[in-house]
Amino acid sequence: EDSFTPSDFELTPYIKEGENKLAVQVYKWTSSSWCEDQDFFRFSGIYRDVFLYTVPKVHIKDMRLQTLFGDSLEQAELRVNLKTTAKGSVKLTLLDEEKAIIEHQETLDIESQYLLKVEAPKLWSAEDPKLYTLLLEVRDERGELQEVVKEEVGFRKFEIRDSLMLLNGRRIVFKGVNRHDFSSKTGRAISFEEMEQDIITMKQNN
């Protein structure tokens, strides 16, 4: 019952050959709409994109990536948990820019876990946001390519030690402001360019 939670609906049983109509009913007032007001202007409508998409028979429907460290930051493990719609195989490639540093071909079950060991990872931080690219090539049991998933991965270790928050072993202090999506031209429906300009303006004002 809120305006910003994304929702997915399975439309396959309702799609017919030829022309189809997608109709959406929007409620202006709900039992929880007062919770969202805070210091907002009140609008009703759809603030985010509405789109249709299809997925192949062997599809990664859920993915969890974890970067795990031991006592040292010199070795890391990328843990990849996948949930799929059917069995098949997957090729996992970890890229440092354009260079493949790890490649694994694995069987794919409905639920699978893979561990990729990374030597001397380049660490992510806000000051130096280093990202690797994880490429997943999913095939069905006949070996036919079904989908390719590309995800960016940052290796960083967050911990609390002696009541201090540490990122990669160094103390981290969070500084931030409260920001609401709002455009003087389009209300609650804000463009990427306007979001970017908000961040630039805040940075210019420290």
Short mmCIF file of C-alpha atoms in Angstrom, two decimals:
data_model
loop_
_atom_site.label_atom_id
_atom_site.label_comp_id
_atom_site.label_asym_id
_atom_site.label_seq_id
_atom_site.Cartn_x
_atom_site.Cartn_y
_atom_site.Cartn_z
CA GLU A 1 0.00 0.00 0.00
CA ASP A 2 2.63 2.53 -0.96
CA SER A 3 3.43 4.51 -4.08
CA PHE A 4 7.02 3.42 -4.61
CA THR A 5 7.22 -0.34 -4.15
CA PRO A 6 7.72 -2.00 -7.57
CA SER A 7 5.16 -4.64 -8.49
CA ASP A 8 5.35 -7.49 -11.02
CA PHE A 9 2.33 -9.20 -12.52
CA GLU A 10 2.33 -12.41 -14.59
CA LEU A 11 0.30 -11.54 -17.68
CA THR A 12 1.01 -14.62 -19.82
CA PRO A 13 -2.43 -16.28 -19.27
CA TYR A 14 -4.20 -13.08 -20.35
CA ILE A 15 -2.25 -12.15 -23.50
CA LYS A 16 -4.14 -12.88 -26.72
CA GLU A 17 -3.14 -12.80 -30.37
CA GLY A 18 -3.63 -9.35 -31.87
CA GLU A 19 -4.29 -6.18 -29.88
CA ASN A 20 -4.27 -6.20 -26.07
CA LYS A 21 -5.12 -3.41 -23.64
CA LEU A 22 -3.24 -2.87 -20.38
CA ALA A 23 -5.38 -0.90 -17.92
CA VAL A 24 -4.23 0.33 -14.51
CA GLN A 25 -6.46 1.67 -11.75
CA VAL A 26 -4.86 4.23 -9.44
CA TYR A 27 -6.19 4.91 -5.94
CA LYS A 28 -5.64 8.44 -4.66
CA TRP A 29 -6.48 7.61 -1.03
CA THR A 30 -5.53 4.48 0.89
CA SER A 31 -5.34 3.63 4.57
CA SER A 32 -1.58 4.28 4.45
CA SER A 33 -1.41 7.33 2.15
CA TRP A 34 -1.05 9.68 5.14
CA CYS A 35 2.22 7.85 6.06
CA GLU A 36 3.79 8.91 2.80
CA ASP A 37 3.00 12.61 3.08
CA GLN A 38 5.71 13.77 5.48
CA ASP A 39 6.72 17.05 3.83
CA PHE A 40 5.62 16.00 0.34
CA PHE A 41 3.28 17.73 -2.02
CA ARG A 42 0.37 15.34 -2.44
CA PHE A 43 -0.06 13.90 -5.92
CA SER A 44 -1.71 10.79 -7.25
CA GLY A 45 -0.69 8.80 -10.29
CA ILE A 46 2.11 6.52 -11.49
CA TYR A 47 5.56 7.99 -10.85
CA ARG A 48 7.71 5.23 -12.35
CA ASP A 49 7.95 3.46 -15.70
CA VAL A 50 5.44 0.79 -16.68
CA PHE A 51 6.82 -1.79 -19.09
CA LEU A 52 6.28 -5.31 -20.41
CA TYR A 53 9.07 -7.87 -20.60
CA THR A 54 9.54 -11.55 -21.39
CA VAL A 55 11.99 -14.08 -19.95
CA PRO A 56 13.39 -17.30 -21.47
CA LYS A 57 12.53 -20.77 -20.16
CA VAL A 58 15.82 -20.95 -18.25
CA HIS A 59 15.91 -17.62 -16.44
CA ILE A 60 17.75 -16.32 -13.37
CA LYS A 61 14.86 -15.07 -11.27
CA ASP A 62 16.93 -14.22 -8.18
CA MET A 63 20.62 -13.57 -7.58
CA ARG A 64 22.63 -12.76 -4.45
CA LEU A 65 26.27 -11.69 -4.59
CA GLN A 66 28.49 -11.52 -1.49
CA THR A 67 32.14 -10.49 -1.25
CA LEU A 68 33.68 -12.30 1.70
CA PHE A 69 37.06 -11.79 3.37
CA GLY A 70 38.97 -13.61 6.09
CA ASP A 71 41.43 -11.85 8.37
CA SER A 72 43.33 -10.42 5.41
CA LEU A 73 42.16 -8.14 2.60
CA GLU A 74 44.59 -9.88 0.24
CA GLN A 75 42.21 -12.72 -0.54
CA ALA A 76 38.48 -12.59 -1.18
CA GLU A 77 35.70 -14.93 -2.15
CA LEU A 78 32.80 -13.99 -4.38
CA ARG A 79 29.78 -16.06 -3.39
CA VAL A 80 27.11 -16.29 -6.09
CA ASN A 81 23.67 -17.66 -5.18
CA LEU A 82 21.23 -18.20 -8.03
CA LYS A 83 17.58 -19.24 -8.24
CA THR A 84 16.37 -20.21 -11.70
CA THR A 85 13.19 -21.26 -13.41
CA ALA A 86 14.71 -24.48 -14.85
CA LYS A 87 17.91 -26.53 -14.92
CA GLY A 88 20.75 -26.00 -17.36
CA SER A 89 24.31 -24.70 -17.20
CA VAL A 90 26.01 -21.38 -16.56
CA LYS A 91 29.36 -19.88 -17.45
CA LEU A 92 30.60 -17.40 -14.83
CA THR A 93 33.21 -14.87 -15.95
CA LEU A 94 34.68 -12.22 -13.66
CA LEU A 95 36.21 -9.32 -15.56
CA ASP A 96 38.63 -6.64 -14.41
CA GLU A 97 37.73 -4.00 -16.99
CA GLU A 98 38.09 -6.00 -20.26
CA LYS A 99 40.34 -8.75 -18.87
CA ALA A 100 38.77 -12.03 -17.71
CA ILE A 101 40.43 -13.05 -14.44
CA ILE A 102 38.14 -16.01 -13.61
CA GLU A 103 36.10 -18.31 -15.87
CA HIS A 104 34.01 -21.24 -14.67
CA GLN A 105 31.56 -23.51 -16.48
CA GLU A 106 29.06 -25.02 -14.04
CA THR A 107 25.82 -26.99 -13.98
CA LEU A 108 22.75 -24.97 -13.04
CA ASP A 109 20.09 -26.25 -10.69
CA ILE A 110 16.89 -24.60 -9.47
CA GLU A 111 19.00 -23.29 -6.57
CA SER A 112 22.78 -23.11 -6.96
CA GLN A 113 25.77 -21.63 -5.16
CA TYR A 114 29.21 -20.91 -6.64
CA LEU A 115 32.40 -19.69 -4.97
CA LEU A 116 34.98 -17.68 -6.92
CA LYS A 117 38.34 -17.07 -5.18
CA VAL A 118 39.93 -13.71 -6.02
CA GLU A 119 43.58 -13.01 -5.23
CA ALA A 120 44.56 -9.44 -4.21
CA PRO A 121 41.22 -7.84 -5.13
CA LYS A 122 41.13 -4.14 -5.89
CA LEU A 123 38.95 -2.78 -3.11
CA TRP A 124 35.83 -0.63 -3.46
CA SER A 125 35.38 2.57 -1.46
CA ALA A 126 33.39 5.76 -1.96
CA GLU A 127 36.62 7.61 -2.79
CA ASP A 128 37.75 4.91 -5.25
CA PRO A 129 34.64 2.99 -6.37
CA LYS A 130 36.41 0.13 -8.15
CA LEU A 131 33.98 -2.30 -9.79
CA TYR A 132 34.47 -5.68 -11.43
CA THR A 133 32.00 -7.13 -13.94
CA LEU A 134 30.38 -10.53 -13.41
CA LEU A 135 29.08 -12.06 -16.62
CA LEU A 136 26.64 -14.99 -16.46
CA GLU A 137 25.88 -16.93 -19.66
CA VAL A 138 22.89 -19.20 -19.07
CA ARG A 139 22.18 -22.23 -21.28
CA ASP A 140 19.45 -24.85 -21.25
CA GLU A 141 20.09 -28.59 -20.95
CA ARG A 142 20.59 -28.81 -24.73
CA GLY A 143 23.33 -26.18 -24.55
CA GLU A 144 21.38 -23.39 -26.24
CA LEU A 145 22.07 -19.88 -24.93
CA GLN A 146 19.04 -18.57 -23.03
CA GLU A 147 20.16 -15.30 -21.44
CA VAL A 148 23.20 -13.23 -20.51
CA VAL A 149 23.27 -11.36 -17.20
CA LYS A 150 25.83 -8.63 -16.49
CA GLU A 151 26.33 -7.37 -12.93
CA GLU A 152 28.87 -5.02 -11.39
CA VAL A 153 30.60 -6.18 -8.21
CA GLY A 154 32.60 -4.21 -5.64
CA PHE A 155 34.88 -5.98 -3.16
CA ARG A 156 34.70 -4.31 0.24
CA LYS A 157 34.67 -5.45 3.86
CA PHE A 158 32.36 -3.71 6.29
CA GLU A 159 32.61 -4.47 10.02
CA ILE A 160 32.00 -2.96 13.45
CA ARG A 161 35.01 -3.18 15.76
CA ASP A 162 35.28 -1.49 19.17
CA SER A 163 32.01 0.36 18.43
CA LEU A 164 33.50 1.85 15.24
CA MET A 165 32.23 1.22 11.72
CA LEU A 166 35.08 0.16 9.45
CA LEU A 167 35.27 -0.13 5.69
CA ASN A 168 38.28 -2.10 4.47
CA GLY A 169 39.83 -1.70 7.90
CA ARG A 170 39.48 2.10 8.02
CA ARG A 171 36.97 4.13 10.02
CA ILE A 172 34.01 5.37 7.99
CA VAL A 173 31.81 8.35 8.81
CA PHE A 174 28.50 8.75 6.98
CA LYS A 175 27.39 12.22 5.95
CA GLY A 176 24.12 12.72 4.16
CA VAL A 177 20.97 14.73 3.56
CA ASN A 178 17.32 13.85 3.21
CA ARG A 179 16.27 14.11 -0.42
CA HIS A 180 12.84 13.58 -1.98
CA ASP A 181 12.22 12.94 -5.66
CA PHE A 182 10.59 16.13 -6.88
CA SER A 183 10.61 18.10 -10.11
CA SER A 184 9.27 21.64 -10.50
CA LYS A 185 8.04 20.61 -13.96
CA THR A 186 6.80 17.02 -13.56
CA GLY A 187 6.10 16.66 -9.84
CA ARG A 188 6.91 13.23 -8.44
CA ALA A 189 7.94 11.82 -11.84
CA ILE A 190 11.60 12.84 -12.01
CA SER A 191 14.06 12.25 -14.83
CA PHE A 192 17.55 10.79 -14.48
CA GLU A 193 19.04 14.14 -15.53
CA GLU A 194 17.20 15.93 -12.70
CA MET A 195 18.39 13.34 -10.13
CA GLU A 196 21.95 13.79 -11.37
CA GLN A 197 21.69 17.59 -11.18
CA ASP A 198 20.41 17.32 -7.58
CA ILE A 199 23.52 15.33 -6.60
CA ILE A 200 25.85 17.71 -8.45
CA THR A 201 24.26 20.70 -6.66
CA MET A 202 24.58 19.03 -3.25
CA LYS A 203 28.24 18.19 -3.89
CA GLN A 204 28.94 21.76 -5.01
CA ASN A 205 27.53 22.91 -1.68
CA ASN A 206 29.50 20.29 0.27
#
